[in-house]
Short mmCIF file of C-alpha atoms in Angstrom, two decimals:
data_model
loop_
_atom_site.label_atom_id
_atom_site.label_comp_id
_atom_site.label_asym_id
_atom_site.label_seq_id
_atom_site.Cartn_x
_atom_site.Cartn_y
_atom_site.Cartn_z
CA UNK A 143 214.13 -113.62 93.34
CA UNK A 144 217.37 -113.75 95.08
CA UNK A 145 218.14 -116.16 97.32
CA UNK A 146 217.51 -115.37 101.24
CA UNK A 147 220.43 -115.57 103.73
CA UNK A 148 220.00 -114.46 107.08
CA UNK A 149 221.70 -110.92 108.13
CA UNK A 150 223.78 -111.35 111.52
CA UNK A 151 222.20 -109.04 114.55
CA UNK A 152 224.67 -106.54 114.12
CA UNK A 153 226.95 -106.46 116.96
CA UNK A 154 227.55 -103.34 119.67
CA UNK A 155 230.13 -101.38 118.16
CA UNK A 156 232.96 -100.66 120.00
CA UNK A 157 233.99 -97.24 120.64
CA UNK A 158 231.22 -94.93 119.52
CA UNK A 159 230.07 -91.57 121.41
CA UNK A 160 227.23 -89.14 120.60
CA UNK A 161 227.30 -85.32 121.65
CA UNK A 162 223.87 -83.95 121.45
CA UNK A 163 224.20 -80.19 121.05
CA UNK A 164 220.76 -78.78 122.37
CA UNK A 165 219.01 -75.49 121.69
CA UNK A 166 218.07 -74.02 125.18
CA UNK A 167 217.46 -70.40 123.73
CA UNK A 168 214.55 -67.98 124.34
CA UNK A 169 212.60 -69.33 120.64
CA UNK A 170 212.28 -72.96 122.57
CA UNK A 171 209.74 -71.42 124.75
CA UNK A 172 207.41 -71.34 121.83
CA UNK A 173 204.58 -73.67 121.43
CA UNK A 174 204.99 -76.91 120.32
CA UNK A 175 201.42 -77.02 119.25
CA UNK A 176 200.64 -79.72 121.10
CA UNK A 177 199.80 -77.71 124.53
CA UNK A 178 204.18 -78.04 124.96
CA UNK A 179 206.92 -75.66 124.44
CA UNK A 180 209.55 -76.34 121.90
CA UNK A 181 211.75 -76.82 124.91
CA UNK A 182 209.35 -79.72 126.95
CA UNK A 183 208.68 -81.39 123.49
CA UNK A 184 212.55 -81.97 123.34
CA UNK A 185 213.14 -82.95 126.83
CA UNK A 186 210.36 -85.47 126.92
CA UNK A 187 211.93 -86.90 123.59
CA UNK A 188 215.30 -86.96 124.92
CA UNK A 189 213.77 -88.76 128.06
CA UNK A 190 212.58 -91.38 125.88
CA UNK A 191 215.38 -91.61 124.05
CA UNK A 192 217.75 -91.90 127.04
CA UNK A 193 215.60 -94.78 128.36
CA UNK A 194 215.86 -96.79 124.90
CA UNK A 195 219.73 -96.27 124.49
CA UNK A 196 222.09 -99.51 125.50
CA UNK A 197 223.43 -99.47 128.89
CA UNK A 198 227.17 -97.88 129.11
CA UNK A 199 226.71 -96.13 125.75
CA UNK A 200 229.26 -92.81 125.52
CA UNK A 201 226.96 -90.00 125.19
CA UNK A 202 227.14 -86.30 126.49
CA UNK A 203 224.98 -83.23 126.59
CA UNK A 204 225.64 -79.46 125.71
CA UNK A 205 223.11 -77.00 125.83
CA UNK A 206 222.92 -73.23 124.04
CA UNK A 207 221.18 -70.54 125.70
CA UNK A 208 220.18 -71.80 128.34
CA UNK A 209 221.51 -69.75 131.08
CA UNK A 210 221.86 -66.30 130.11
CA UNK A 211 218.92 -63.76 129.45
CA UNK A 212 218.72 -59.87 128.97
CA UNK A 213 222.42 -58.94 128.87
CA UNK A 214 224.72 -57.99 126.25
CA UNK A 215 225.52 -60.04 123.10
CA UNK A 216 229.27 -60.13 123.44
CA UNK A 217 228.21 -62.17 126.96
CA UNK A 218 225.04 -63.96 125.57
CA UNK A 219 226.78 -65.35 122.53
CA UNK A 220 229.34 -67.57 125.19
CA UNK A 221 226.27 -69.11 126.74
CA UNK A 222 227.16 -72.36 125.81
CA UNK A 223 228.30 -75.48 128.18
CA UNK A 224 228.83 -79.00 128.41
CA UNK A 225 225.85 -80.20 131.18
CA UNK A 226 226.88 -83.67 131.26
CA UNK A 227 230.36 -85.06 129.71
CA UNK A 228 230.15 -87.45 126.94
CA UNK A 229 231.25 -91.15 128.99
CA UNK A 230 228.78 -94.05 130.10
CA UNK A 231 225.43 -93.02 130.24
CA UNK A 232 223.85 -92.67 133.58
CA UNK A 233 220.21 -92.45 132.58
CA UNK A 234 218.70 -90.90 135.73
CA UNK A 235 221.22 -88.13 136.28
CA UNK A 236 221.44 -87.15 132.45
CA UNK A 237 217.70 -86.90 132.49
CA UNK A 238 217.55 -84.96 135.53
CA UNK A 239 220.01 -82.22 134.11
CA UNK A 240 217.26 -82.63 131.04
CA UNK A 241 214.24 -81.66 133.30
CA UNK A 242 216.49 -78.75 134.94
CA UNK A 243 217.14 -76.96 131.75
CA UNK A 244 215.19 -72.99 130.72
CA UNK A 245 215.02 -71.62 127.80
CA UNK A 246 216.29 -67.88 128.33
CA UNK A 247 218.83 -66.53 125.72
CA UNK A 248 220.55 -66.53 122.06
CA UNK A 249 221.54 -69.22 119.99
CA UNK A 250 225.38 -69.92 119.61
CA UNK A 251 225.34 -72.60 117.52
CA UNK A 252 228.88 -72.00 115.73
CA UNK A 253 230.44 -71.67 119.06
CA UNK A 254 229.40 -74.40 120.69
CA UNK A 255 230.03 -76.75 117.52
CA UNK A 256 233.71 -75.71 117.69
CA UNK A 257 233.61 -77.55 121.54
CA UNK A 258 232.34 -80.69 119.95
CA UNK A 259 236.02 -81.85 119.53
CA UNK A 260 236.69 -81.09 123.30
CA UNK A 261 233.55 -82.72 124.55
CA UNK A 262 233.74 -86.26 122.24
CA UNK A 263 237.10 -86.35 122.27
CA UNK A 264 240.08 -87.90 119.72
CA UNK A 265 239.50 -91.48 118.83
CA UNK A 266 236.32 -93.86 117.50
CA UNK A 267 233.14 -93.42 115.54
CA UNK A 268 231.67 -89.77 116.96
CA UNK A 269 228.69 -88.23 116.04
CA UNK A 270 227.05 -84.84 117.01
CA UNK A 271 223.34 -84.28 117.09
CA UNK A 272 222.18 -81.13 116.87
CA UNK A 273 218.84 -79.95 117.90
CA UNK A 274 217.56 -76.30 116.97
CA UNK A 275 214.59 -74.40 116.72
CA UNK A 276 216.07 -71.56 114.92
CA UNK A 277 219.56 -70.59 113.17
CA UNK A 278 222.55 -68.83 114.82
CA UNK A 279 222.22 -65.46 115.72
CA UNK A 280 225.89 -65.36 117.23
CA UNK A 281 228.14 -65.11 114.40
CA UNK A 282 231.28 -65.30 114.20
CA UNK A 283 232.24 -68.12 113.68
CA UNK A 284 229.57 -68.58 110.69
CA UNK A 285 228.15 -72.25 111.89
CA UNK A 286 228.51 -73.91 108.47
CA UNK A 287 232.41 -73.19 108.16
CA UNK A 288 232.41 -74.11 112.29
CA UNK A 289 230.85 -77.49 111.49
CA UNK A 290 233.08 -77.95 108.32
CA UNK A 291 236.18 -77.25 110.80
CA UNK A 292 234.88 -79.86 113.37
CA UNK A 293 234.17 -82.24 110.37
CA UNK A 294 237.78 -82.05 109.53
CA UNK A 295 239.36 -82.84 112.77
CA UNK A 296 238.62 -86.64 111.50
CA UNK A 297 236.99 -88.86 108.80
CA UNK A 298 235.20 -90.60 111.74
CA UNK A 299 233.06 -86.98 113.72
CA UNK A 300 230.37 -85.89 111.42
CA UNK A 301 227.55 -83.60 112.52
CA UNK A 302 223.91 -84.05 112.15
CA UNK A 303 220.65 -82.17 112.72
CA UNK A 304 217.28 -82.06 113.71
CA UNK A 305 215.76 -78.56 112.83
CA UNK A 306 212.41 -78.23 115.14
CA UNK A 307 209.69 -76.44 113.24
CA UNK A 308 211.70 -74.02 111.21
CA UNK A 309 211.35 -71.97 108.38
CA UNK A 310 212.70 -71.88 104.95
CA UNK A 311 215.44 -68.94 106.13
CA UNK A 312 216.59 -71.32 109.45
CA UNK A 313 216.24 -74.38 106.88
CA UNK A 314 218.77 -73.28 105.22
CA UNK A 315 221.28 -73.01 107.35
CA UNK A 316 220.88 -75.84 109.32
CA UNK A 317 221.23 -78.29 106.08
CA UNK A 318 224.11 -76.00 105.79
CA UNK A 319 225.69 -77.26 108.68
CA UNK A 320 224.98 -81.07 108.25
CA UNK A 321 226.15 -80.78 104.48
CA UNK A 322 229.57 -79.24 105.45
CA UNK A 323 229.66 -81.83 108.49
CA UNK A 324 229.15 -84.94 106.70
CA UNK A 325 226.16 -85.94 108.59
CA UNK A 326 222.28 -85.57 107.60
CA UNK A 327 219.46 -82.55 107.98
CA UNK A 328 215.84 -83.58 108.65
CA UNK A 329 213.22 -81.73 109.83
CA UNK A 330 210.67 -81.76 112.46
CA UNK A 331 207.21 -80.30 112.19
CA UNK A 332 206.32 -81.45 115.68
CA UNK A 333 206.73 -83.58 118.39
CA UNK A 334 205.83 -86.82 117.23
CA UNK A 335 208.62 -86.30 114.55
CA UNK A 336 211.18 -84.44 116.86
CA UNK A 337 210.87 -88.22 118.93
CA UNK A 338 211.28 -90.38 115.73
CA UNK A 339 214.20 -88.40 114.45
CA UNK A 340 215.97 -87.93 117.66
CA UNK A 341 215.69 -92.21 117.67
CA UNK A 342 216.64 -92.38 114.35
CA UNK A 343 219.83 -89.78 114.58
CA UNK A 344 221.23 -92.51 117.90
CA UNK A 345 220.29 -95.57 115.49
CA UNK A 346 222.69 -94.16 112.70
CA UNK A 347 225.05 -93.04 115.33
CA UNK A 348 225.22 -96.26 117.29
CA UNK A 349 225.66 -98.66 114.55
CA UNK A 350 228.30 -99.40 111.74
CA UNK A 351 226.88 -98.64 108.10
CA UNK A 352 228.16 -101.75 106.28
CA UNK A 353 224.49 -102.20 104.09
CA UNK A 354 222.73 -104.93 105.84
CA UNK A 355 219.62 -106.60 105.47
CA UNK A 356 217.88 -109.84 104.02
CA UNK A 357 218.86 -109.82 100.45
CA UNK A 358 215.92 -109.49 98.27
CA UNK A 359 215.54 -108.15 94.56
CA UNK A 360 212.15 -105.79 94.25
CA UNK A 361 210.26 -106.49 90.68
CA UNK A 362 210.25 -103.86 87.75
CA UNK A 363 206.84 -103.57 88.29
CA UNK A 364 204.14 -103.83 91.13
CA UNK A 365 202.61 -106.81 89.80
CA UNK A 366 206.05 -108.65 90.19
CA UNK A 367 206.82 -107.18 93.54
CA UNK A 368 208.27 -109.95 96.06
CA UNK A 369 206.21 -110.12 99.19
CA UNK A 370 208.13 -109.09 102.20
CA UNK A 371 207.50 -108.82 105.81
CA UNK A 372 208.66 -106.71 108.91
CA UNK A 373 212.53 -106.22 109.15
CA UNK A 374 214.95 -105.32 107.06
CA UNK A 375 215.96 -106.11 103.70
CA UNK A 376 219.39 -105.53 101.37
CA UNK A 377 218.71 -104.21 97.58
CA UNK A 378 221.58 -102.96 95.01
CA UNK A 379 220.01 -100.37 92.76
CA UNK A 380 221.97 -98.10 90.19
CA UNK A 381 221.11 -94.93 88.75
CA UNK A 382 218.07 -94.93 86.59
CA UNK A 383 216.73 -98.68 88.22
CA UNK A 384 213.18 -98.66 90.36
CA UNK A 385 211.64 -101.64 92.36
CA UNK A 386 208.88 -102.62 94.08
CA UNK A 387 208.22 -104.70 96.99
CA UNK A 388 204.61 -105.76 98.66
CA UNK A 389 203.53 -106.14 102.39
CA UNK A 390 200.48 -107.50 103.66
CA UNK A 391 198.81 -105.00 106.01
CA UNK A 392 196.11 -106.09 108.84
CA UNK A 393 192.84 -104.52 109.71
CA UNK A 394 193.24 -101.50 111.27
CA UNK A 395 197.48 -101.63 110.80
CA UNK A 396 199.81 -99.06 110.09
CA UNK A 397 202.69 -99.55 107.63
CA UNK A 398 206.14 -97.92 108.25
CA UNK A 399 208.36 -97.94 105.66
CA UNK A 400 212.22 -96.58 104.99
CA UNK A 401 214.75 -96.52 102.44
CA UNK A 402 218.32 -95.90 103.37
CA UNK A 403 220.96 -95.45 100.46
CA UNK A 404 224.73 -95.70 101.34
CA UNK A 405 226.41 -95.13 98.12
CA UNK A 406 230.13 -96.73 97.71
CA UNK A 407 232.81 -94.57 98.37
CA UNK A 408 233.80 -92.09 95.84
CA UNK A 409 230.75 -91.74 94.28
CA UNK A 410 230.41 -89.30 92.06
CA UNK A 411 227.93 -86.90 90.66
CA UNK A 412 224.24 -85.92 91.89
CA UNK A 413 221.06 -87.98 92.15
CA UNK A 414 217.75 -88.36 93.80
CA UNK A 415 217.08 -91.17 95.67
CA UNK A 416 212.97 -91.72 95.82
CA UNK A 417 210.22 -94.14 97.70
CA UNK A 418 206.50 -93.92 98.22
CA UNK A 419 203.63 -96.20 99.33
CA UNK A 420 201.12 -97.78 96.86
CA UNK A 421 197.87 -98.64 99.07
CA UNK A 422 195.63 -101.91 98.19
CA UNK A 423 193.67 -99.73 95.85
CA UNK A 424 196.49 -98.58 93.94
CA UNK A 425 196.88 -95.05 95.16
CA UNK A 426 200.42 -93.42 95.02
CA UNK A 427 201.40 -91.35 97.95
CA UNK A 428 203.34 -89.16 97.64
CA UNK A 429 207.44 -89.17 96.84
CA UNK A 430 209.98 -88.93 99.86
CA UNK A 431 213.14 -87.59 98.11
CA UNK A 432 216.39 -87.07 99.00
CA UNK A 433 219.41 -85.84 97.10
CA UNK A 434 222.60 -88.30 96.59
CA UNK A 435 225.62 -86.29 95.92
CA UNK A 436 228.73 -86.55 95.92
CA UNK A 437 230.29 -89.22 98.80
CA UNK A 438 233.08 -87.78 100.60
CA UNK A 439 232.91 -89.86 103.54
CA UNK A 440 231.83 -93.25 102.20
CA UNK A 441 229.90 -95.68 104.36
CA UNK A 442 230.96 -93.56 107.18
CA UNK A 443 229.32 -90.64 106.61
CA UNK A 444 226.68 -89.40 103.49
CA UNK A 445 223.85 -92.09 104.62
CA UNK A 446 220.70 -90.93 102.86
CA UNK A 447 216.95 -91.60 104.03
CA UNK A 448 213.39 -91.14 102.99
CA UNK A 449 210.42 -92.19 105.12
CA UNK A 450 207.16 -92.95 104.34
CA UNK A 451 203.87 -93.50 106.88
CA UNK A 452 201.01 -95.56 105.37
CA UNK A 453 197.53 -94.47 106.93
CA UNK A 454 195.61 -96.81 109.08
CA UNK A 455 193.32 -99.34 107.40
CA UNK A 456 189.96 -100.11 108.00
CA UNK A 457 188.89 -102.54 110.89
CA UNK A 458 185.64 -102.56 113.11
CA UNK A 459 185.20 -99.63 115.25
CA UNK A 460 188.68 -97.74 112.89
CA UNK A 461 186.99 -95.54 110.08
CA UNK A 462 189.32 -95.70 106.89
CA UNK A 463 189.12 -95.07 103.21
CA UNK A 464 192.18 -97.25 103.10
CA UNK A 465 191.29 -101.16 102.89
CA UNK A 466 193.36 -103.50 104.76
CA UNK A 467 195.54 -105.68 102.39
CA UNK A 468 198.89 -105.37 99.93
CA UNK A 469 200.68 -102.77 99.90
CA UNK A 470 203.15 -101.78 97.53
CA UNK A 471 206.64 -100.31 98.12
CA UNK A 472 208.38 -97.96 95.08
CA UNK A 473 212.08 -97.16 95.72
CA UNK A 474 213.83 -95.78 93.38
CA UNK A 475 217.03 -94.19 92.12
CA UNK A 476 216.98 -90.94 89.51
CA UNK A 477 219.73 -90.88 87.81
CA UNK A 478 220.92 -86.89 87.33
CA UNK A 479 224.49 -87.25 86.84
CA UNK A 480 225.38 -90.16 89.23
CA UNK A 481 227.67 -92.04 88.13
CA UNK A 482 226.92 -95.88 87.03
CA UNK A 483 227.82 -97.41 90.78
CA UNK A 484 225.78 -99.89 91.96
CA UNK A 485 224.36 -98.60 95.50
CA UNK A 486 223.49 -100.95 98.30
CA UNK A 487 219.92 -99.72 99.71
CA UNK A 488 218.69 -100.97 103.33
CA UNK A 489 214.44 -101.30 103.02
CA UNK A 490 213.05 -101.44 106.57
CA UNK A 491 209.37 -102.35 107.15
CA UNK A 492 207.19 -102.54 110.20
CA UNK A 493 203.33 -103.05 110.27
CA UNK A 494 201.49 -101.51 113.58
CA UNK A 495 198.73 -102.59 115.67
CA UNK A 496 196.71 -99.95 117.07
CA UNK A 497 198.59 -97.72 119.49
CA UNK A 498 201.75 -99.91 119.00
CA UNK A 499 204.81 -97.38 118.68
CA UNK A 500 207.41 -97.83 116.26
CA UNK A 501 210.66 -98.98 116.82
CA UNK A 502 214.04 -99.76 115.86
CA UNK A 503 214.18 -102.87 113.38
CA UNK A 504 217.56 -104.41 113.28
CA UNK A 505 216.55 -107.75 112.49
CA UNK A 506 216.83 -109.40 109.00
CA UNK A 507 212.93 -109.46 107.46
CA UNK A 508 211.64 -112.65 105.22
CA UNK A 509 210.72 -112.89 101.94
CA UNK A 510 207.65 -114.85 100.51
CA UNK A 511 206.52 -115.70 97.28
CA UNK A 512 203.79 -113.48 95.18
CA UNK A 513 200.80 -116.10 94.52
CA UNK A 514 199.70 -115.51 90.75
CA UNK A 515 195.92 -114.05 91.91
CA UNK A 516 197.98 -111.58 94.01
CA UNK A 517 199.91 -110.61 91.36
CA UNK A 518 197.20 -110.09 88.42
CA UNK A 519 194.93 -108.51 91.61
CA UNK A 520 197.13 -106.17 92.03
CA UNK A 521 195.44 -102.74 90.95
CA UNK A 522 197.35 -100.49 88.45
CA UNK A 523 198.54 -97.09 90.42
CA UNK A 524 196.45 -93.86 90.12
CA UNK A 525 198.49 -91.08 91.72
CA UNK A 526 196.47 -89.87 94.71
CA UNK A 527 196.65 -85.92 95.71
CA UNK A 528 199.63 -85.56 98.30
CA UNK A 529 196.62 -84.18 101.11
CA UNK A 530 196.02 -87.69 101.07
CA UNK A 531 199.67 -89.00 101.07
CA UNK A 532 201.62 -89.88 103.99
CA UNK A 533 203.01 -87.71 106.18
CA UNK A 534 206.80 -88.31 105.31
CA UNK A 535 209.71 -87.29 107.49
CA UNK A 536 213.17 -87.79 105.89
CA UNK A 537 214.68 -89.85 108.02
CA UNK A 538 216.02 -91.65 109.24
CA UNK A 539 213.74 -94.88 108.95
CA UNK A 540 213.06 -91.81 109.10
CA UNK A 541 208.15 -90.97 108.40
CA UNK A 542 209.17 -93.10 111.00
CA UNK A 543 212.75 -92.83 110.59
CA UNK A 544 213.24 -94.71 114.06
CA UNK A 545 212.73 -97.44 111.33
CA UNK A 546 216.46 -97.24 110.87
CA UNK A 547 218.64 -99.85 111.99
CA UNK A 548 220.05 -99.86 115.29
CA UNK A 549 220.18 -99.48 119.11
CA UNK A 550 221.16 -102.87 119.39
CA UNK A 551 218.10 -104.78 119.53
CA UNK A 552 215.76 -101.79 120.23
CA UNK A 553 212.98 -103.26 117.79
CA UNK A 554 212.38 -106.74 119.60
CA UNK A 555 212.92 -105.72 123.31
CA UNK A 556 210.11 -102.74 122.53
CA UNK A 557 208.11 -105.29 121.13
CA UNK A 558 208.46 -107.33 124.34
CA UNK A 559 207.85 -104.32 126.71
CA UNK A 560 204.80 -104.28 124.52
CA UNK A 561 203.49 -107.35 125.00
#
């Protein structure tokens, strides 16, 4: 195993903005399916978000939609505007122009991606979020060249998105749009995972992607897996390697796991980059995937994420087929036609009490040793039927993709509020 040396907190970088482009159309009147709209789902997320952000962080609002209804498309299509400039955050206010906002009109997605520029301005790390229920229904300009445009104006602006309960048709276009803008698509099925990808997309944004972590080296097998707590940990896997890591999960815990690839720049050539959760009993859950491609940006940019959301184990009074004790993590890198680069993977782990709520988890985990019963306990894998797997979100530390790095110390001053 490698040896341990403890990651730095990562420091608040300087000069970094978010834009978070908002879908205030007619669709986010939908239900949410949790007694919500589309539209109150996403402003109590962005509430929460707000509060968890770092004081004097740059961050601005447009919304889409949101104040035209019943009048021609020529005039429904401009219904775009800038609600609250991107500068130092002032919490209350920006939440308050949150709480004001109706869903009435059409969805100008193109249009309003073209003001991103404008609204973040010329200089430092800036990233747009954007947040849609459904695809653009305004064109011209077609939103993926609009967000390949905006991606142009600098090697540091790249677009990302959140698409809220879409279909395959909307899908489409919105991974569209993050592809050509350098940034990342994941989706949202509901509310829960609107909230953890909306405090995912600020981790990414609000930190620097240098690969950091505890170093650790993950066995070929799960029998050899290093035992690793909560934090985060540093791997180097190329095309074609897999390894495996173990956590010790508590009666009636939770595990929250994420694997972040940032391949070196220039990569070349496609891949898949793959994790799931083994439980005690040697059940697979099912594979988070996402694709590695070509890395135009470098560490700046094509950061890719899978997710994965153990169920909760058994405990008095907690009903679970799922026993508490070692889990195993696989991550792993298919090769396709990747080229043979080694590529620095952040692992990021958190175990949950019951009703304890994820958070960020900057800080640099700790590695133990694997006693020898562990090891030859450990039960050979049996792939279990993906009704029973975790319910994955790609993302950004993304199941829980809030999992990624980031907002400055989010992870232990949530776990103090906690307390």
């Amino acid at each position: 195993m490698a040896a341990l040396v403890a990651a730095p907190a990562p420091a608040q970088p300087p000069d970094r903005s978010v834009l978070i482009v908002l879908d205030g159309s007619d669709s986010m009147n939908e239900p949410a399916g949790d007694g919500r709209t589309r539209l109150e789902a996403a402003k109590d997320a962005l509430g929460e978000l707000i509060d968890a952000v770092p004081e004097g962080a740059q961050v601005g609002l447009r919304v889409y939609g949101s104040e035209l209804s019943n009048v021609a498309r020529s005039v429904g299509c401009k219904d775009t505007k800038l609600i609250s400039p991107v500068g130092p955050l002032d919490k209350q206010a920006f939440k308050a122009k949150v709480d004001a906002l109706e869903g009435k009109g059409r969805t100008p997605i193109g249009r309003s991606l073209l003001e991103a520029p404008s609204d973040l301005g010329s200089s430092g790390q800036r990233t747009v979020v954007l947040i849609s229920d459904g695809g653009d229904n305004c064109a011209p300009p077609p939103p993926c060249r609009a967000a390949a445009q905006v991606a142009k104006r600098g090697v540091d602006l790249s677009i990302s998105v959140v698409g809220l309960q879409v279909n395959a048709r909307v899908r489409r276009q919105l991974k569209c749009i993050a592809e050509a803008g350098g940034g990342t698509y994941v989706d949202a099925n509901d509310p829960e995972a609107l909230r953890r990808e909306l405090l995912a997309a600020f981790a990414r944004a609000f930190r620097s992607y240098d690969p950091s972590g505890t170093p650790v080296q993950g066995g070929a097998d799960p029998s050899s897996a290093p035992v690793i707590g909560e934090g985060q940990y540093l791997e180097e896997l190329e095309p074609g390697d897999e390894r495996y890591y173990a956590v010790d999960v508590k009666p009636g815990q939770k595990l929250y796991a994420s694997a972040v690839a940032i391949p070196p720049r220039g990569l070349d050539g496609h891949g898949v980059l793959a994790a799931r959760l083994i439980t005690p009993k040697g059940e697979e859950l099912e594979d988070q995937r996402e694709v590695l491609d070509y890395d135009f940006l470098g560490q700046y940019g094509n950061i890719h994420a899978v997710a994965m959301r153990g169920r909760q184990t058994a405990a008095p009074g907690v009903p679970s087929n799922v026993p508490p004790g070692r889990w195993v993590v696989r991550v792993a890198i298919e090769p396709g036609s990747l080229e043979a680069k080694a590529v620095p993977v952040e692992l990021a782990l958190q175990t949950l009490d019951p009703n304890e709520e994820p958070g960020t988890a900057p800080q640099p985990g700790k590695v133990g040793s694997v006693p020898t019963a562990a090891a030859s306990a450990t039960p050979s894998p049996s792939r279990a039927p993906s009704s029973s797997s975790s319910s994955g979100v790609v993302v950004p530390v993304t199941g829980v993709v809030a999992l990624l790095a980031g907002l400055f110390g989010g992870f232990a001053a949530a776990r103090r509020r906690r307390s």
